[in-house]
Short mmCIF file of C-alpha atoms in Angstrom, two decimals:
data_model
loop_
_atom_site.label_atom_id
_atom_site.label_comp_id
_atom_site.label_asym_id
_atom_site.label_seq_id
_atom_site.Cartn_x
_atom_site.Cartn_y
_atom_site.Cartn_z
CA MET O 1 -18.13 91.69 -26.26
CA VAL O 2 -16.54 88.76 -24.42
CA ALA O 3 -13.54 87.21 -26.15
CA ARG O 4 -13.81 83.41 -25.98
CA HIS O 5 -10.11 82.68 -26.17
CA PHE O 6 -10.29 78.90 -26.53
CA TRP O 7 -12.56 79.14 -29.56
CA GLN O 8 -10.59 81.98 -31.12
CA ARG O 9 -7.50 79.77 -30.94
CA GLU O 10 -9.41 76.89 -32.51
CA ILE O 11 -10.44 79.10 -35.43
CA GLU O 12 -6.93 80.44 -35.97
CA LYS O 13 -5.55 76.89 -35.84
CA GLY O 14 -8.21 75.75 -38.30
CA TRP O 15 -7.37 78.52 -40.76
CA ARG O 16 -3.73 77.42 -40.75
CA ASP O 17 -4.93 74.05 -42.02
CA ARG O 18 -7.76 75.04 -44.41
CA SER O 19 -9.02 78.27 -45.94
CA ILE O 20 -12.66 77.31 -45.30
CA LEU O 21 -14.02 76.68 -41.81
CA TRP O 22 -17.53 75.47 -41.07
CA LEU O 23 -18.67 76.61 -37.61
CA SER O 24 -21.75 74.78 -36.42
CA GLY O 25 -23.64 74.84 -33.15
CA VAL O 26 -27.12 75.15 -31.74
CA ARG O 27 -29.09 78.36 -31.84
CA ARG O 28 -27.86 81.05 -29.40
CA VAL O 29 -24.66 79.17 -28.56
CA GLY O 30 -22.69 82.27 -29.61
CA LYS O 31 -21.57 81.65 -33.19
CA THR O 32 -22.27 85.20 -34.40
CA THR O 33 -20.67 86.90 -31.40
CA LEU O 34 -17.62 84.66 -31.61
CA CYS O 35 -17.13 85.45 -35.30
CA GLN O 36 -17.55 89.19 -34.75
CA SER O 37 -14.91 89.07 -32.00
CA LEU O 38 -12.24 87.87 -34.44
CA PRO O 39 -9.73 90.54 -35.44
CA ALA O 40 -9.75 92.05 -38.94
CA VAL O 41 -12.76 90.20 -40.34
CA GLU O 42 -15.39 91.34 -42.83
CA TYR O 43 -18.80 90.18 -41.60
CA PHE O 44 -21.82 89.27 -43.75
CA ASP O 45 -25.22 88.25 -42.41
CA CYS O 46 -26.69 85.93 -45.03
CA GLU O 47 -30.19 86.27 -43.58
CA LEU O 48 -30.38 89.74 -45.16
CA PRO O 49 -31.76 89.81 -48.74
CA ARG O 50 -29.28 92.50 -49.86
CA VAL O 51 -26.38 90.34 -48.66
CA ARG O 52 -27.69 87.29 -50.50
CA GLN O 53 -28.04 89.40 -53.63
CA MET O 54 -24.37 90.45 -53.35
CA MET O 55 -23.37 86.79 -53.52
CA GLU O 56 -25.38 85.79 -56.59
CA SER O 57 -22.11 85.95 -58.53
CA PRO O 58 -19.58 84.24 -56.23
CA GLU O 59 -16.55 85.23 -58.29
CA ASP O 60 -17.49 88.92 -58.36
CA PHE O 61 -18.24 88.85 -54.63
CA LEU O 62 -14.91 87.25 -53.72
CA THR O 63 -12.94 89.56 -55.99
CA ALA O 64 -14.48 92.66 -54.38
CA LEU O 65 -13.78 91.70 -50.77
CA ARG O 66 -11.99 94.37 -48.76
CA LYS O 67 -10.41 91.95 -46.29
CA LYS O 68 -8.87 88.52 -46.49
CA ARG O 69 -10.77 87.13 -43.48
CA VAL O 70 -14.51 86.78 -44.01
CA VAL O 71 -17.50 85.63 -41.95
CA LEU O 72 -20.54 84.26 -43.78
CA ASP O 73 -23.12 83.98 -41.01
CA GLU O 74 -26.11 81.63 -41.56
CA VAL O 75 -24.64 80.71 -44.95
CA HIS O 76 -27.31 78.06 -45.57
CA ARG O 77 -29.69 80.92 -46.40
CA LEU O 78 -27.88 81.37 -49.74
CA ARG O 79 -29.43 79.82 -52.81
CA ASN O 80 -26.34 77.66 -53.47
CA PRO O 81 -23.90 78.04 -50.56
CA SER O 82 -21.65 75.13 -51.52
CA GLU O 83 -20.92 76.74 -54.90
CA LEU O 84 -19.57 79.91 -53.29
CA LEU O 85 -17.44 78.01 -50.76
CA LYS O 86 -16.06 75.65 -53.38
CA ILE O 87 -15.05 78.53 -55.68
CA ALA O 88 -13.42 80.29 -52.74
CA ALA O 89 -11.43 77.18 -51.76
CA ASP O 90 -10.29 76.39 -55.30
CA HIS O 91 -9.69 79.84 -56.78
CA PHE O 92 -9.24 82.26 -53.84
CA PRO O 93 -7.14 80.23 -51.35
CA ASP O 94 -5.70 83.40 -49.80
CA ILE O 95 -9.17 84.36 -48.53
CA LYS O 96 -9.96 82.82 -45.16
CA ILE O 97 -13.69 82.14 -44.74
CA ILE O 98 -15.65 81.02 -41.72
CA ALA O 99 -19.21 79.97 -42.55
CA THR O 100 -21.77 79.32 -39.82
CA GLY O 101 -24.91 77.23 -39.52
CA SER O 102 -26.97 75.46 -36.89
CA SER O 103 -26.44 71.99 -38.32
CA ARG O 104 -23.50 70.02 -39.54
CA LEU O 105 -22.60 70.78 -43.12
CA GLN O 106 -23.84 67.51 -44.58
CA ALA O 107 -27.20 67.84 -42.80
CA SER O 108 -28.50 70.73 -44.91
CA HIS O 109 -30.30 69.83 -48.12
CA LYS O 110 -28.86 72.98 -49.74
CA PHE O 111 -25.30 71.64 -49.66
CA ARG O 112 -25.02 69.56 -52.80
CA ASP O 113 -21.25 69.37 -52.24
CA THR O 114 -19.94 68.75 -48.71
CA LEU O 115 -16.55 70.25 -49.67
CA THR O 116 -14.61 67.11 -48.81
CA GLY O 117 -10.93 67.98 -48.42
CA ARG O 118 -11.60 71.71 -48.73
CA LYS O 119 -12.84 72.63 -45.26
CA ARG O 120 -12.44 71.99 -41.57
CA GLU O 121 -15.45 71.72 -39.26
CA ILE O 122 -15.62 73.17 -35.74
CA GLY O 123 -18.55 72.43 -33.47
CA LEU O 124 -19.16 75.27 -31.03
CA THR O 125 -20.43 73.72 -27.81
CA PRO O 126 -22.22 75.33 -24.88
CA MET O 127 -19.82 77.09 -22.53
CA MET O 128 -16.86 75.01 -21.39
CA THR O 129 -14.34 75.59 -18.60
CA GLU O 130 -12.24 78.28 -20.30
CA ASP O 131 -15.43 80.09 -21.28
CA LEU O 132 -16.38 80.38 -17.60
CA ILE O 133 -13.09 82.18 -17.00
CA ASP O 134 -13.61 84.50 -19.97
CA PHE O 135 -17.13 85.41 -18.87
CA SER O 136 -16.03 85.88 -15.24
CA GLY O 137 -19.42 84.49 -14.42
CA PRO O 138 -21.03 82.75 -11.45
CA SER O 139 -20.19 79.32 -10.08
CA LEU O 140 -20.06 75.98 -11.83
CA SER O 141 -23.33 75.07 -10.13
CA HIS O 142 -24.91 78.10 -11.78
CA ARG O 143 -23.57 76.90 -15.16
CA LEU O 144 -25.12 73.48 -14.61
CA LEU O 145 -28.57 74.85 -13.75
CA TYR O 146 -28.77 77.82 -16.14
CA GLY O 147 -26.95 76.07 -18.96
CA GLY O 148 -24.14 77.01 -21.29
CA LEU O 149 -25.85 79.24 -23.84
CA PRO O 150 -24.28 82.63 -23.01
CA PRO O 151 -27.52 84.67 -22.73
CA PHE O 152 -29.04 82.02 -20.47
CA PHE O 153 -25.90 81.71 -18.34
CA LEU O 154 -25.74 85.49 -17.84
CA SER O 155 -29.40 85.77 -16.83
CA THR O 156 -30.02 87.01 -13.29
CA GLU O 157 -33.06 84.75 -12.94
CA LEU O 158 -33.64 81.19 -14.09
CA PRO O 159 -34.55 81.72 -17.78
CA GLU O 160 -37.53 79.37 -17.91
CA ARG O 161 -39.39 81.35 -20.57
CA ASP O 162 -36.24 81.45 -22.71
CA PHE O 163 -36.00 77.67 -22.72
CA GLN O 164 -39.45 77.39 -24.32
CA GLU O 165 -38.84 80.27 -26.73
CA TRP O 166 -35.62 78.58 -27.83
CA THR O 167 -37.53 75.37 -28.57
CA ASP O 168 -40.09 77.25 -30.67
CA SER O 169 -37.32 79.01 -32.60
CA TYR O 170 -35.46 75.73 -33.10
CA TRP O 171 -38.53 74.25 -34.78
CA ALA O 172 -39.24 77.30 -36.95
CA LYS O 173 -35.73 78.26 -38.05
CA ASP O 174 -33.75 75.03 -38.00
CA ILE O 175 -36.10 72.10 -38.44
CA GLN O 176 -38.56 73.67 -40.90
CA GLU O 177 -35.93 75.43 -43.02
CA LEU O 178 -33.44 72.57 -43.15
CA PHE O 179 -35.53 69.40 -42.86
CA ARG O 180 -39.17 70.40 -43.44
CA LEU O 181 -40.60 67.92 -40.97
CA GLU O 182 -44.29 67.74 -40.17
CA ARG O 183 -46.12 67.14 -36.89
CA ARG O 184 -44.59 69.81 -34.72
CA SER O 185 -46.33 68.58 -31.56
CA SER O 186 -44.88 65.07 -31.93
CA PHE O 187 -41.39 66.35 -32.61
CA GLN O 188 -41.40 68.73 -29.66
CA LYS O 189 -42.88 66.09 -27.37
CA PHE O 190 -40.02 63.79 -28.32
CA LEU O 191 -37.48 66.54 -27.65
CA GLU O 192 -38.97 67.21 -24.22
CA LEU O 193 -38.96 63.51 -23.27
CA LEU O 194 -35.44 63.05 -24.61
CA LEU O 195 -34.10 65.93 -22.53
CA ALA O 196 -35.93 64.74 -19.41
CA GLN O 197 -34.43 61.25 -19.82
CA SER O 198 -31.03 62.47 -20.99
CA GLY O 199 -28.11 60.14 -20.32
CA GLU O 200 -30.18 56.97 -20.29
CA LEU O 201 -30.26 54.01 -22.66
CA PHE O 202 -32.34 54.83 -25.72
CA GLU O 203 -35.11 52.64 -27.12
CA ALA O 204 -37.17 54.22 -29.91
CA THR O 205 -40.25 52.12 -29.18
CA ALA O 206 -40.59 53.69 -25.72
CA PHE O 207 -41.07 57.12 -27.32
CA ALA O 208 -43.36 56.14 -30.18
CA GLY O 209 -46.55 55.83 -28.09
CA PRO O 210 -46.29 59.08 -26.11
CA CYS O 211 -45.34 61.00 -29.28
CA GLU O 212 -48.06 59.29 -31.37
CA VAL O 213 -45.73 58.40 -34.22
CA SER O 214 -44.09 55.21 -35.48
CA ARG O 215 -40.78 53.79 -34.34
CA PRO O 216 -39.09 54.68 -37.69
CA THR O 217 -40.31 58.27 -37.27
CA ILE O 218 -38.71 58.44 -33.81
CA ALA O 219 -35.48 57.14 -35.33
CA SER O 220 -35.61 59.88 -38.01
CA TYR O 221 -36.31 62.53 -35.36
CA LEU O 222 -33.24 61.38 -33.44
CA MET O 223 -31.08 61.64 -36.59
CA VAL O 224 -32.30 65.22 -37.13
CA MET O 225 -31.56 66.18 -33.53
CA GLU O 226 -28.11 64.66 -33.72
CA ALA O 227 -27.39 66.50 -37.00
CA THR O 228 -28.39 69.81 -35.40
CA GLN O 229 -26.32 68.97 -32.29
CA VAL O 230 -29.30 69.11 -29.94
CA CYS O 231 -28.43 65.62 -28.73
CA HIS O 232 -25.35 63.42 -28.67
CA VAL O 233 -25.70 59.72 -29.41
CA LEU O 234 -23.09 57.47 -27.80
CA LYS O 235 -22.78 53.92 -29.05
CA PRO O 236 -21.75 51.10 -26.71
CA PHE O 237 -18.14 50.00 -26.55
CA SER O 238 -17.90 46.25 -26.96
CA THR O 239 -16.16 43.37 -28.66
CA ARG O 240 -19.54 41.64 -28.92
CA ARG O 241 -19.16 39.56 -25.80
CA ASN O 242 -22.44 37.94 -24.82
CA THR O 243 -22.31 39.69 -21.44
CA GLU O 244 -22.20 43.22 -22.94
CA ILE O 245 -24.77 45.68 -24.25
CA ILE O 246 -23.83 45.83 -27.93
CA SER O 247 -26.49 47.88 -29.74
CA ALA O 248 -28.55 50.22 -27.53
CA PRO O 249 -27.12 53.77 -27.57
CA LYS O 250 -27.17 56.32 -24.79
CA VAL O 251 -28.48 59.76 -25.73
CA TYR O 252 -27.44 62.98 -24.00
CA GLY O 253 -29.13 66.36 -24.32
CA PHE O 254 -26.84 69.12 -25.59
CA ASP O 255 -26.99 71.38 -22.53
CA THR O 256 -27.31 70.98 -18.78
CA GLY O 257 -29.72 73.90 -18.48
CA PHE O 258 -32.24 72.30 -20.83
CA VAL O 259 -31.91 68.96 -19.08
CA ALA O 260 -32.51 70.57 -15.68
CA TYR O 261 -35.45 72.60 -17.04
CA HIS O 262 -37.20 69.57 -18.53
CA ARG O 263 -36.68 67.65 -15.30
CA GLY O 264 -38.38 70.44 -13.39
CA TRP O 265 -35.34 71.40 -11.32
CA HIS O 266 -35.28 74.96 -9.95
CA GLU O 267 -32.35 74.34 -7.62
CA LEU O 268 -29.82 71.54 -7.54
CA ARG O 269 -29.38 68.86 -4.91
CA GLY O 270 -26.16 66.87 -4.67
CA GLU O 271 -27.48 63.98 -6.77
CA ASP O 272 -28.74 66.43 -9.40
CA LYS O 273 -25.28 67.95 -9.71
CA GLY O 274 -23.87 64.48 -10.26
CA ALA O 275 -26.18 63.82 -13.22
CA LEU O 276 -25.46 67.21 -14.80
CA TRP O 277 -21.72 66.91 -14.12
CA GLU O 278 -21.64 63.86 -16.41
CA HIS O 279 -23.17 66.01 -19.19
CA TYR O 280 -20.69 68.81 -18.51
CA VAL O 281 -17.68 66.47 -18.70
CA LEU O 282 -19.00 65.12 -22.02
CA ASN O 283 -19.28 68.72 -23.27
CA GLU O 284 -15.65 69.32 -22.25
CA ILE O 285 -14.46 66.19 -24.05
CA GLN O 286 -16.35 67.04 -27.22
CA CYS O 287 -15.19 70.64 -27.50
CA ARG O 288 -11.56 69.64 -27.04
CA THR O 289 -11.50 66.62 -29.35
CA GLN O 290 -13.86 67.79 -32.15
CA GLY O 291 -14.62 64.30 -33.34
CA ASN O 292 -10.97 63.17 -33.41
CA LEU O 293 -11.54 60.71 -30.58
CA SER O 294 -14.07 57.90 -30.28
CA ILE O 295 -16.43 58.52 -27.34
CA ARG O 296 -18.55 55.57 -26.24
CA TYR O 297 -19.99 54.09 -23.07
CA TRP O 298 -19.80 50.57 -21.67
CA ARG O 299 -22.43 48.49 -19.91
CA ASP O 300 -22.85 44.80 -19.23
CA LYS O 301 -26.03 42.83 -18.67
CA ARG O 302 -25.53 42.93 -14.91
CA ALA O 303 -25.87 46.75 -15.06
CA HIS O 304 -22.19 47.54 -14.49
CA GLU O 305 -21.52 50.72 -16.44
CA ILE O 306 -18.65 53.07 -17.34
CA ASP O 307 -19.70 56.60 -18.24
CA PHE O 308 -17.32 57.12 -21.16
CA ILE O 309 -14.80 55.01 -23.01
CA LEU O 310 -12.27 57.09 -24.96
CA LYS O 311 -10.42 55.32 -27.74
CA ARG O 312 -7.79 56.37 -30.24
CA ARG O 313 -6.91 54.05 -33.09
CA GLY O 314 -4.29 51.53 -32.03
CA GLU O 315 -4.42 52.51 -28.34
CA ALA O 316 -5.99 50.88 -25.29
CA PRO O 317 -9.38 52.20 -24.13
CA ILE O 318 -9.45 54.88 -21.43
CA ALA O 319 -12.23 54.38 -18.88
CA VAL O 320 -13.73 57.67 -17.63
CA GLU O 321 -16.03 57.91 -14.63
CA CYS O 322 -17.68 61.24 -13.77
CA LYS O 323 -18.27 61.99 -10.09
CA TRP O 324 -19.30 65.35 -8.66
CA SER O 325 -17.23 64.44 -5.58
CA ALA O 326 -14.28 62.04 -5.55
CA LYS O 327 -15.07 60.95 -2.01
CA GLY O 328 -16.38 57.45 -1.65
CA PHE O 329 -15.77 56.41 -5.27
CA ASP O 330 -16.96 52.82 -5.80
CA SER O 331 -14.68 50.93 -8.17
CA ARG O 332 -16.96 47.92 -8.83
CA ASN O 333 -18.01 49.09 -12.30
CA LEU O 334 -14.40 49.71 -13.21
CA GLN O 335 -13.40 46.26 -11.97
CA ALA O 336 -16.10 44.67 -14.13
CA PHE O 337 -14.87 46.53 -17.21
CA ARG O 338 -11.19 45.75 -16.63
CA LEU O 339 -12.03 42.08 -16.17
CA HIS O 340 -12.53 42.05 -19.96
CA TYR O 341 -10.24 44.92 -21.01
CA SER O 342 -7.21 44.88 -18.75
CA ALA O 343 -5.08 47.45 -20.61
CA GLY O 344 -5.73 51.18 -20.45
CA GLU O 345 -5.90 54.15 -18.11
CA ASN O 346 -8.67 54.75 -15.59
CA TRP O 347 -9.77 58.33 -14.89
CA VAL O 348 -12.24 59.60 -12.32
CA VAL O 349 -13.12 63.19 -13.24
CA SER O 350 -14.44 65.15 -10.25
CA SER O 351 -15.30 68.76 -9.54
CA ASP O 352 -13.48 68.75 -6.19
CA VAL O 353 -10.05 67.52 -7.39
CA GLU O 354 -7.63 70.42 -7.66
CA ARG O 355 -4.45 68.37 -8.01
CA PRO O 356 -4.46 64.92 -9.67
CA TYR O 357 -3.61 61.90 -7.57
CA LYS O 358 -3.54 58.12 -7.97
CA ALA O 359 -4.98 55.28 -5.94
CA THR O 360 -4.86 51.51 -6.33
CA MET O 361 -8.27 49.84 -6.18
CA ALA O 362 -8.68 46.08 -6.48
CA GLY O 363 -5.35 45.88 -8.25
CA HIS O 364 -6.10 48.68 -10.73
CA SER O 365 -4.44 52.09 -10.84
CA VAL O 366 -7.07 54.84 -10.79
CA GLU O 367 -6.27 58.51 -11.43
CA PHE O 368 -8.47 61.19 -9.87
CA ILE O 369 -8.39 64.37 -11.94
CA GLY O 370 -10.20 67.69 -12.36
CA LEU O 371 -11.26 69.41 -15.55
CA ALA O 372 -7.98 71.27 -16.00
CA ASP O 373 -6.02 68.02 -16.04
CA LEU O 374 -8.62 66.37 -18.27
CA ALA O 375 -8.16 69.22 -20.75
CA ARG O 376 -4.41 68.83 -20.67
CA ARG O 377 -4.61 65.10 -21.34
CA LEU O 378 -7.08 65.48 -24.19
CA SER O 379 -4.79 68.04 -25.84
CA GLN O 380 -1.79 65.70 -25.89
#
């Protein structure tokens, strides 16, 4: 069993803050294996009927625990999961619980109480940079093509059949159990199109015809996919200037492997790596900030665009450009953005930068950094 040290530290840090942790993430991202790798935990698989029966009386169950660190895997399978977690938080604060599910806590209809103030949420992403070290796996290019779900990443051959099997399981075990949607073919068609067009501006009307559903239905599908972390919706950064895009979001698929698969890529060219690198950098930002940082994009009506705008309350926006190679970086988009927002740092995140360096471009200081330095900055 591979120890994913970054995520183990996140869990330990979370338990110092709250006794209840909610670990979410897409199917096969490694939630169960991560939880079982934690030291001195008592593990319960809530998909098993005998386990669910044990928890019918939450107080009796909690009193009888042999250890003070507990994993409740697939906790949404319980009849009333929020009741058990609330009792644990209020009356058994010395018991540390990590509960897992494929969607965010508030997305499941079974959670009548979202445990506000009683829990901390951790979103387990596909494999990030420290995971690659832990797995001692192949190259970054392999990670981009095969994706960041551990079984897929470790496959010796491109796991094309696994991509489709995952989609079928996602519909059966996540969508049907949690949301009870109808029209499987329309939903899966939308998912396929969304992944193939990942990273582009989103307009619901463009998907309604091919999926044979209404525009409001497409909007509801997108909400479900975002709640289950299968896509990430980035809103535009703007101060409502008439030259800026102010409403259309950009939507990114959750994993580079699925994006590559739905684009029909069996090997990666240089331009393909550039598109997937942008997704990978977003994954790195999300796993290290866990929602504590605003992540947006910027675009004006002349098609100047900045990949990501990072913003903390009260601080100037950080402009982030993602380039597979730092060579030949064109600063015109950055110049257009800084024409309106002069204050803030400018980062170009590239795969071939081992040591950070600065350059002045059109009067603006630009820092070229790699993932290690990006991680350091996001942790500050």
